[in-house]
GROMACS .gro file of C-alpha atoms in nm:
model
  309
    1UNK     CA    1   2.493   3.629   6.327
    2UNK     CA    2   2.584   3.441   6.648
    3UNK     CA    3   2.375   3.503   6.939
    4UNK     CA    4   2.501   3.646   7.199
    5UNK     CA    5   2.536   3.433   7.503
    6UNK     CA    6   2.341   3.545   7.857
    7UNK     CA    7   2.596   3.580   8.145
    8UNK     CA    8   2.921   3.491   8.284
    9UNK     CA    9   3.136   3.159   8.245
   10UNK     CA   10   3.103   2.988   8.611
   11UNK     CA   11   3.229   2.700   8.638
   12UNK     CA   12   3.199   2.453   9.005
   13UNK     CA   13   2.975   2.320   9.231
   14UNK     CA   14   2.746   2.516   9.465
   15UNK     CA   15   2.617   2.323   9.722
   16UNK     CA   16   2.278   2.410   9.839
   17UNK     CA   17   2.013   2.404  10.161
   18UNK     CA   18   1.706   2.391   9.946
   19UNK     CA   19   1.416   2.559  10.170
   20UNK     CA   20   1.087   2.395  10.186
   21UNK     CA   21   0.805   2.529   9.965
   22UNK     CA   22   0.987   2.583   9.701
   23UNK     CA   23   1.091   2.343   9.402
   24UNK     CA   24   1.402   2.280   9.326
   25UNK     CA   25   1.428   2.428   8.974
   26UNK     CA   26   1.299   2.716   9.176
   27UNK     CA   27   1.628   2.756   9.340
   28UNK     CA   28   1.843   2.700   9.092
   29UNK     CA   29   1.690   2.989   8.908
   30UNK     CA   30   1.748   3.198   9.219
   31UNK     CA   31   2.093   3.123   9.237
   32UNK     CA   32   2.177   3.129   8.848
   33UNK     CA   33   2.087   3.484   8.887
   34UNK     CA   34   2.297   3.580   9.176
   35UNK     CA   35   2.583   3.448   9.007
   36UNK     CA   36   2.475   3.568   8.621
   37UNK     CA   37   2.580   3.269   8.536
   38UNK     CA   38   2.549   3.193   8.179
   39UNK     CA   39   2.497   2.771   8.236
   40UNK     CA   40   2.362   2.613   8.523
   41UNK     CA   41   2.165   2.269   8.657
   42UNK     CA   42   2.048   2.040   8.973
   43UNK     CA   43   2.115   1.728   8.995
   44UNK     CA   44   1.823   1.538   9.075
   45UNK     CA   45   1.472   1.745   9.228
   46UNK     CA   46   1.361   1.721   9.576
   47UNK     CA   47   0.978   1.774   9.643
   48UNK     CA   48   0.896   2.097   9.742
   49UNK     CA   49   0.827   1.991  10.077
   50UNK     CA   50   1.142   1.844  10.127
   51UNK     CA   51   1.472   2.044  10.252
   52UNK     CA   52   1.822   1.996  10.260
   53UNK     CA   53   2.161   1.883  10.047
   54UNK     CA   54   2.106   1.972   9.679
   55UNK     CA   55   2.420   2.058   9.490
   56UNK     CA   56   2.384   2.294   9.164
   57UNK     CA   57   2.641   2.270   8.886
   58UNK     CA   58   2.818   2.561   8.697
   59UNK     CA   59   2.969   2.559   8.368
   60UNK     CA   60   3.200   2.263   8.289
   61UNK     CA   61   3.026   2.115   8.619
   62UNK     CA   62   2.743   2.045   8.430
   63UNK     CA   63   2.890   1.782   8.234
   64UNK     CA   64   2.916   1.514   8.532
   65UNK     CA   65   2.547   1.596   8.664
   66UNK     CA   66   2.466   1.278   8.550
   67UNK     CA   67   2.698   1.121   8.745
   68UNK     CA   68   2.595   1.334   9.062
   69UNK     CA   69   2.258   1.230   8.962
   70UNK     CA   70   2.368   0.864   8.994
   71UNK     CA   71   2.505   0.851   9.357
   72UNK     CA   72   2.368   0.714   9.664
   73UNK     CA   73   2.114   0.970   9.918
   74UNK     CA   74   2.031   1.000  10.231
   75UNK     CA   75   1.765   1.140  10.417
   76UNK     CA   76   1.573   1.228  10.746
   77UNK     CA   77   1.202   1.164  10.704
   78UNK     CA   78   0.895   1.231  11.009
   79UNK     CA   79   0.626   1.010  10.888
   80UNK     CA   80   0.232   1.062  11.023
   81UNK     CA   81   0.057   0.728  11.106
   82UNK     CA   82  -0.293   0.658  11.017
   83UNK     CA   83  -0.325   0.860  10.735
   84UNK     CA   84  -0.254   0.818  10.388
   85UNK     CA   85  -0.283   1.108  10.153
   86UNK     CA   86  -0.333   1.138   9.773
   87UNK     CA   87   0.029   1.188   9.713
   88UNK     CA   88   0.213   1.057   9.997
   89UNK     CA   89   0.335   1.340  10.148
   90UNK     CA   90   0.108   1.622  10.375
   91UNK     CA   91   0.062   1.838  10.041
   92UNK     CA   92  -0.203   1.598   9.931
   93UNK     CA   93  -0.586   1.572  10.053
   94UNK     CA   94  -0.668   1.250  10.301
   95UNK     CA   95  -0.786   0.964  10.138
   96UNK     CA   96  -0.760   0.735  10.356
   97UNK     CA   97  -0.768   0.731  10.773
   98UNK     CA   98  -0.681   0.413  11.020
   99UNK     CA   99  -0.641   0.370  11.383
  100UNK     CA  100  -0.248   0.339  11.475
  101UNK     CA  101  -0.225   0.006  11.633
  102UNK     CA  102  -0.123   0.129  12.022
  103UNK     CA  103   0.194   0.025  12.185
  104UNK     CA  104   0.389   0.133  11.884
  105UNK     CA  105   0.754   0.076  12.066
  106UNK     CA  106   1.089   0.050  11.880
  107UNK     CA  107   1.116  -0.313  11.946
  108UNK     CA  108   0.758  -0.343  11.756
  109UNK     CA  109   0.864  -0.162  11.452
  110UNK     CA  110   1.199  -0.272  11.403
  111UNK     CA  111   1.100  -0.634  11.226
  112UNK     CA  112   0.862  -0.398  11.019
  113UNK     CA  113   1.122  -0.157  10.906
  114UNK     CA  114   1.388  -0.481  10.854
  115UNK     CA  115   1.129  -0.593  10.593
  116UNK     CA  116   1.230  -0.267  10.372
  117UNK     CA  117   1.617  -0.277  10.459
  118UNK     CA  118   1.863  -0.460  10.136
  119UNK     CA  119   1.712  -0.496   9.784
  120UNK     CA  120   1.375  -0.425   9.769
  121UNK     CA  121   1.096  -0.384   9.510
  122UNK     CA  122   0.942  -0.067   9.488
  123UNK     CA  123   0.640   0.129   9.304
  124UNK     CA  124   0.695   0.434   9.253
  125UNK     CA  125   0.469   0.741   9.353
  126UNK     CA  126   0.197   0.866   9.102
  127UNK     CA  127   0.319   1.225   9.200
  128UNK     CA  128   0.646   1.160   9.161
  129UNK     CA  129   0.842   1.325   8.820
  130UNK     CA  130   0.925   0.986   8.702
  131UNK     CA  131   0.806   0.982   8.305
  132UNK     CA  132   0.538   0.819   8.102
  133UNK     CA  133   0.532   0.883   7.721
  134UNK     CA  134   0.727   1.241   7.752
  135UNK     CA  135   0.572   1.337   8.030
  136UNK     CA  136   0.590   1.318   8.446
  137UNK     CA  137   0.373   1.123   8.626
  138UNK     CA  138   0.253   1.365   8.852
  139UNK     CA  139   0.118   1.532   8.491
  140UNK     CA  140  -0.114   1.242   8.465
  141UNK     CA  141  -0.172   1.250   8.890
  142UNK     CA  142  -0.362   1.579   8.837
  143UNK     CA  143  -0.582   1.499   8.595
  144UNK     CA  144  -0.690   1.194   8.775
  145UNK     CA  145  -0.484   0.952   8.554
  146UNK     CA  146  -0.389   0.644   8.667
  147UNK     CA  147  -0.071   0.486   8.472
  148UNK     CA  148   0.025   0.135   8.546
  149UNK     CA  149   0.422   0.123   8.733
  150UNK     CA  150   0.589  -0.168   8.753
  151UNK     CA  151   0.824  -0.228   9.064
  152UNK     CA  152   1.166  -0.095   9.021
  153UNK     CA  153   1.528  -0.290   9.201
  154UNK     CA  154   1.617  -0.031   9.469
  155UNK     CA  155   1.876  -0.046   9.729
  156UNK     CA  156   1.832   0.045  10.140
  157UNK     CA  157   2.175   0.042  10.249
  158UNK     CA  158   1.996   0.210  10.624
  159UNK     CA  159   1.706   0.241  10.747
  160UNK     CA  160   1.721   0.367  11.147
  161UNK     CA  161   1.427   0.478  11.389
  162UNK     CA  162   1.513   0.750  11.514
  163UNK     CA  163   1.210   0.881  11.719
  164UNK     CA  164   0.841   0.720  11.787
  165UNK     CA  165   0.573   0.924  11.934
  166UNK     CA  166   0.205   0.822  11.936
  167UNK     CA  167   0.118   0.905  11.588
  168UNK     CA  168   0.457   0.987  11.438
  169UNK     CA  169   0.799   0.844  11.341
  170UNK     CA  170   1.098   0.999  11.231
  171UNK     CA  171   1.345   0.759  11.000
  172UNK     CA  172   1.711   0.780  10.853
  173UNK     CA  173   1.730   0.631  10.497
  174UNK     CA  174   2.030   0.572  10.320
  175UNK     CA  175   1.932   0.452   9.982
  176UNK     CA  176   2.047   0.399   9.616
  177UNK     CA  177   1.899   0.612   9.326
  178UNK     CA  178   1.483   0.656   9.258
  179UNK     CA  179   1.470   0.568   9.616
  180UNK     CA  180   1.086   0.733   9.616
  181UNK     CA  181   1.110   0.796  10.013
  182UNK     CA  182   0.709   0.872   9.997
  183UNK     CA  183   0.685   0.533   9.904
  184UNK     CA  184   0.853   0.340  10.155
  185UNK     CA  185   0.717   0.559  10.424
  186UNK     CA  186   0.363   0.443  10.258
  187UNK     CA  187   0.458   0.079  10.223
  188UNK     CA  188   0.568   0.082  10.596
  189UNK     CA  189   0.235   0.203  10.699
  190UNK     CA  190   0.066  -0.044  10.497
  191UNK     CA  191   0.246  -0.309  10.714
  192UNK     CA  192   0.160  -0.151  10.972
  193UNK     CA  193  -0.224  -0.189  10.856
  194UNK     CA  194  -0.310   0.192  10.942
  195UNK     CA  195  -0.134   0.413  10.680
  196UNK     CA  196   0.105   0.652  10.600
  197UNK     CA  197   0.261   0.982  10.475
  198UNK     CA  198   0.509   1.170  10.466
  199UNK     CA  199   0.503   1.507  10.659
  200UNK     CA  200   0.889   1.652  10.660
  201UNK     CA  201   1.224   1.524  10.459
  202UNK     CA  202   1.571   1.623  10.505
  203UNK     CA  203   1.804   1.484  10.249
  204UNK     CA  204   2.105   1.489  10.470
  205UNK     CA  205   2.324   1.369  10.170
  206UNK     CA  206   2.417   1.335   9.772
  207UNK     CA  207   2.680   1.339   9.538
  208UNK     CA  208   2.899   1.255   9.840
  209UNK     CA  209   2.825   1.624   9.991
  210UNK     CA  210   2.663   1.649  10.334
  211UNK     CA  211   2.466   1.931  10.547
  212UNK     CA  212   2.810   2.047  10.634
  213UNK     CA  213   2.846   2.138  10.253
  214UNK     CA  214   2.576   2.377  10.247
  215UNK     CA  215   2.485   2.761  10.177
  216UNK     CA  216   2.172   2.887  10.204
  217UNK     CA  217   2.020   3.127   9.905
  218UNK     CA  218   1.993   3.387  10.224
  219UNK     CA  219   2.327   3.370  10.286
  220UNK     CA  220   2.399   3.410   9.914
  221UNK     CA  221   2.228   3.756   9.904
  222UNK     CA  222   2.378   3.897  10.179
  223UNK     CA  223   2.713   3.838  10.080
  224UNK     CA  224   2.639   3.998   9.718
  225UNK     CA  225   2.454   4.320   9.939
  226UNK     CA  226   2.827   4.303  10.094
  227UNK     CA  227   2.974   4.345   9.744
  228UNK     CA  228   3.169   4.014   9.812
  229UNK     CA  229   3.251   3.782   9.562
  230UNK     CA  230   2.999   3.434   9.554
  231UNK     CA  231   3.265   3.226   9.327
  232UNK     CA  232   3.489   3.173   9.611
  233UNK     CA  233   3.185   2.914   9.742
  234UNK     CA  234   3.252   2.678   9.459
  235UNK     CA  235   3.369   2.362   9.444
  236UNK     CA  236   3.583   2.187   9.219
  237UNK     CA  237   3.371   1.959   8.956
  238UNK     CA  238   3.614   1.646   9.087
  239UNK     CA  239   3.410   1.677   9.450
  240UNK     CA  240   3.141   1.546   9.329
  241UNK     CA  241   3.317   1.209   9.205
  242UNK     CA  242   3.527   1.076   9.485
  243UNK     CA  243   3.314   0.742   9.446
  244UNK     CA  244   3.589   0.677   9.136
  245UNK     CA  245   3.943   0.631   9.112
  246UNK     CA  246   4.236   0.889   9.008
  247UNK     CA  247   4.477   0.861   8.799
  248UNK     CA  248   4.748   1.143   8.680
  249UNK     CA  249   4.926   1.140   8.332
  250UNK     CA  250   5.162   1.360   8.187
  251UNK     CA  251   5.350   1.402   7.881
  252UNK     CA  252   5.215   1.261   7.540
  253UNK     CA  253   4.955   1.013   7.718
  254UNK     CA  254   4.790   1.353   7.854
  255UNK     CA  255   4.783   1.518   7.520
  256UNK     CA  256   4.654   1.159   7.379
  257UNK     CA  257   4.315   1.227   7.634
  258UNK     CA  258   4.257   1.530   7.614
  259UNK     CA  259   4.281   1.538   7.246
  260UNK     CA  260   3.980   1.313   7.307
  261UNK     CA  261   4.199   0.973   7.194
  262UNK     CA  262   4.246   0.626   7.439
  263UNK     CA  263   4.573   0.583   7.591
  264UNK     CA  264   4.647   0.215   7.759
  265UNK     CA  265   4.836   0.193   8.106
  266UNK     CA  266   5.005  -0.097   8.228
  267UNK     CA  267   4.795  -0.385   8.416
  268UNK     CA  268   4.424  -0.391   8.528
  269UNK     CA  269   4.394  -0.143   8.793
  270UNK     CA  270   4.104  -0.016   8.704
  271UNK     CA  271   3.762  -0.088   8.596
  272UNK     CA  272   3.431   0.176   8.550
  273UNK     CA  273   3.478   0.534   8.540
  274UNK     CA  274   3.830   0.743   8.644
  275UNK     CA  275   3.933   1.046   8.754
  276UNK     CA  276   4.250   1.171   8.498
  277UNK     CA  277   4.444   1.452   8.649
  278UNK     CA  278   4.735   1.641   8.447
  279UNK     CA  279   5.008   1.870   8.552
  280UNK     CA  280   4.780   2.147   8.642
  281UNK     CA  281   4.470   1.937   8.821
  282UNK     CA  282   4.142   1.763   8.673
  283UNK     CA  283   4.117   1.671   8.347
  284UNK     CA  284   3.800   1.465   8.322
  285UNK     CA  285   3.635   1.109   8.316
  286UNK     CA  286   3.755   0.826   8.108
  287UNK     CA  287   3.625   0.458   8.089
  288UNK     CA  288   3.903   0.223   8.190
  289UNK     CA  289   3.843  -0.106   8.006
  290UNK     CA  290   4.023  -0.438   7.966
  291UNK     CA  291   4.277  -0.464   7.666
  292UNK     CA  292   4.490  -0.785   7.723
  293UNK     CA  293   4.707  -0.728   8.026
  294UNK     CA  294   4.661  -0.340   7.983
  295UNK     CA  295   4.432  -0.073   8.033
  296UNK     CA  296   4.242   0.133   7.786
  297UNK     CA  297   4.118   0.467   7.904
  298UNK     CA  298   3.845   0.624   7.700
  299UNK     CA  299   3.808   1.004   7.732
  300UNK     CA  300   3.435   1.053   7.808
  301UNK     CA  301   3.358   1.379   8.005
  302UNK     CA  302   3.672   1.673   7.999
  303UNK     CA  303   3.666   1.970   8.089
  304UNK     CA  304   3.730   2.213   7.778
  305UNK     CA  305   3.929   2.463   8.033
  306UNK     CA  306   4.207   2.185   8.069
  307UNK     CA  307   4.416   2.227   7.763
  308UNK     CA  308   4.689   2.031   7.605
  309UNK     CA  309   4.920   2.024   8.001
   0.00000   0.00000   0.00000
């Protein structure tokens, strides 16, 4: 006998203010319950501490988390100088306390914050969910486990001062993937020479969606105490991947994809992932790759509500 499957097909994006204190999973619970939706998923944690942009997929949305998970972030981060804590952020215990060299002006720190702007190398956090044999490192953290990391490639496409004040900073980072922004904000106040951590983040931006995006979980409930209807909040799974190319077929090319076969296209117009659209909207993701003077797409990610249009 089949089992019987736990709530209602949703399928979209919700796009989400996470609140500090509470993790993200948290949320998503939370909001997988107002909806009684039957499949849900983040895409990518943020810290419990941390606040801001953190879009939750629905249904067939689910299938290009990864993708989400891939983009580019950005976030607004208030640094405290002279201390460094156990995990980089104010939730951990002082380990470590320095005087804050005085005269800390924006024309001092900017050649210290140019050394951490472009490719960089960076270690990431002990306490960060990164994983070690199965398990997170912050797992290890806790019971005072020390695994070696080597330095990971990472990209900071921005990296702004926003505010100084005598023993704080606030920062804009706009950064590729495992950015750990705990990190940086520690390696900064190790050039410095007095320490750092983290003490508020904002991520301000992912998956291409922005603090303009966002409902809050608050917001959520009242609207279902209304009796109104949350699915009118979702997004389209295609919002989340404007960073590739679209491309509409019809006829027996469309049947060819979504029948989960390659179809070529004249020229080389594309390389990497595209967006295929039929007669009635988004299809999916195929791989567009080199055959002669054509192009091959590959079907990789559809969405099973598409049908043969």
């Amino acid at each position: 006998m089949s089992r019987r499957r736990k709530g209602r097909d949703v399928n979209g994006i919700l796009v989400i203010d996470k609140p500090q204190g509470l993790t993200s999973n948290g949320v998503l619970q939370q909001v997988k319950r107002l909806y009684g939706a039957a499949k849900a998923g983040h895409t990518g944690a943020l810290d419990p501490l941390a606040t801001g942009v953190l879009p939750l997929c629905f249904g067939e949305a689910t299938k290009f988390s990864q993708m989400m998970l891939d983009s580019d972030k950005a976030y607004i981060a208030t640094a405290r100088l002279g201390e460094r804590t156990e995990t980089g952020d104010s939730e951990g215990v002082i380990v470590a306390a320095r005087p804050v060299p005085e005269g800390l002006t924006p024309e001092v720190l900017e050649p210290v914050l140019d050394k951490f702007r472009g490719d960089i190398q960076q270690v990431p956090s002990m306490y960060s969910a990164l994983k070690h044999n199965g398990r997170p490192l912050y797992e290890y953290a806790r019971e005072g486990i020390e695994i070696e990391r080597p330095a990971r490639p990472v990209t900071i496409y921005e990296l702004r001062l926003l505010d100084v004040r005598e023993n704080e900073m606030d920062i804009a980072v706009k950064c590729t993937k495992g950015t750990y922004i705990r990190s940086l904000v520690e390696d900064i106040g190790e050039v410095l020479g007095c320490g750092a951590h983290v003490i508020a983040l904002r991520r301000t931006l992912a998956a291409g969606f922005t603090l303009a995006d966002v409902h809050t979980v608050p917001d959520l409930e009242a609207m279902r105490e209304r009796g109104e209807s949350l699915d009118g909040l979702l997004v389209a799974p295609d919002a989340a991947l404007s960073m590739f190319p679209g491309h509409r077929l019809s006829g027996q090319p469309l049947v060819s994809i979504l029948n989960g076969q390659p179809v070529r296209i004249p020229g080389r117009a594309y390389e990497g992932f595209v967006r295929i659209y039929g007669n009635e909207g988004f299809v999916g993701l195929a791989e567009a790759l080199p055959a002669g003077e054509e192009t091959e797409l590959v079907p990789r990610r559809l969405v099973s509500n598409s049908g043969k249009r």
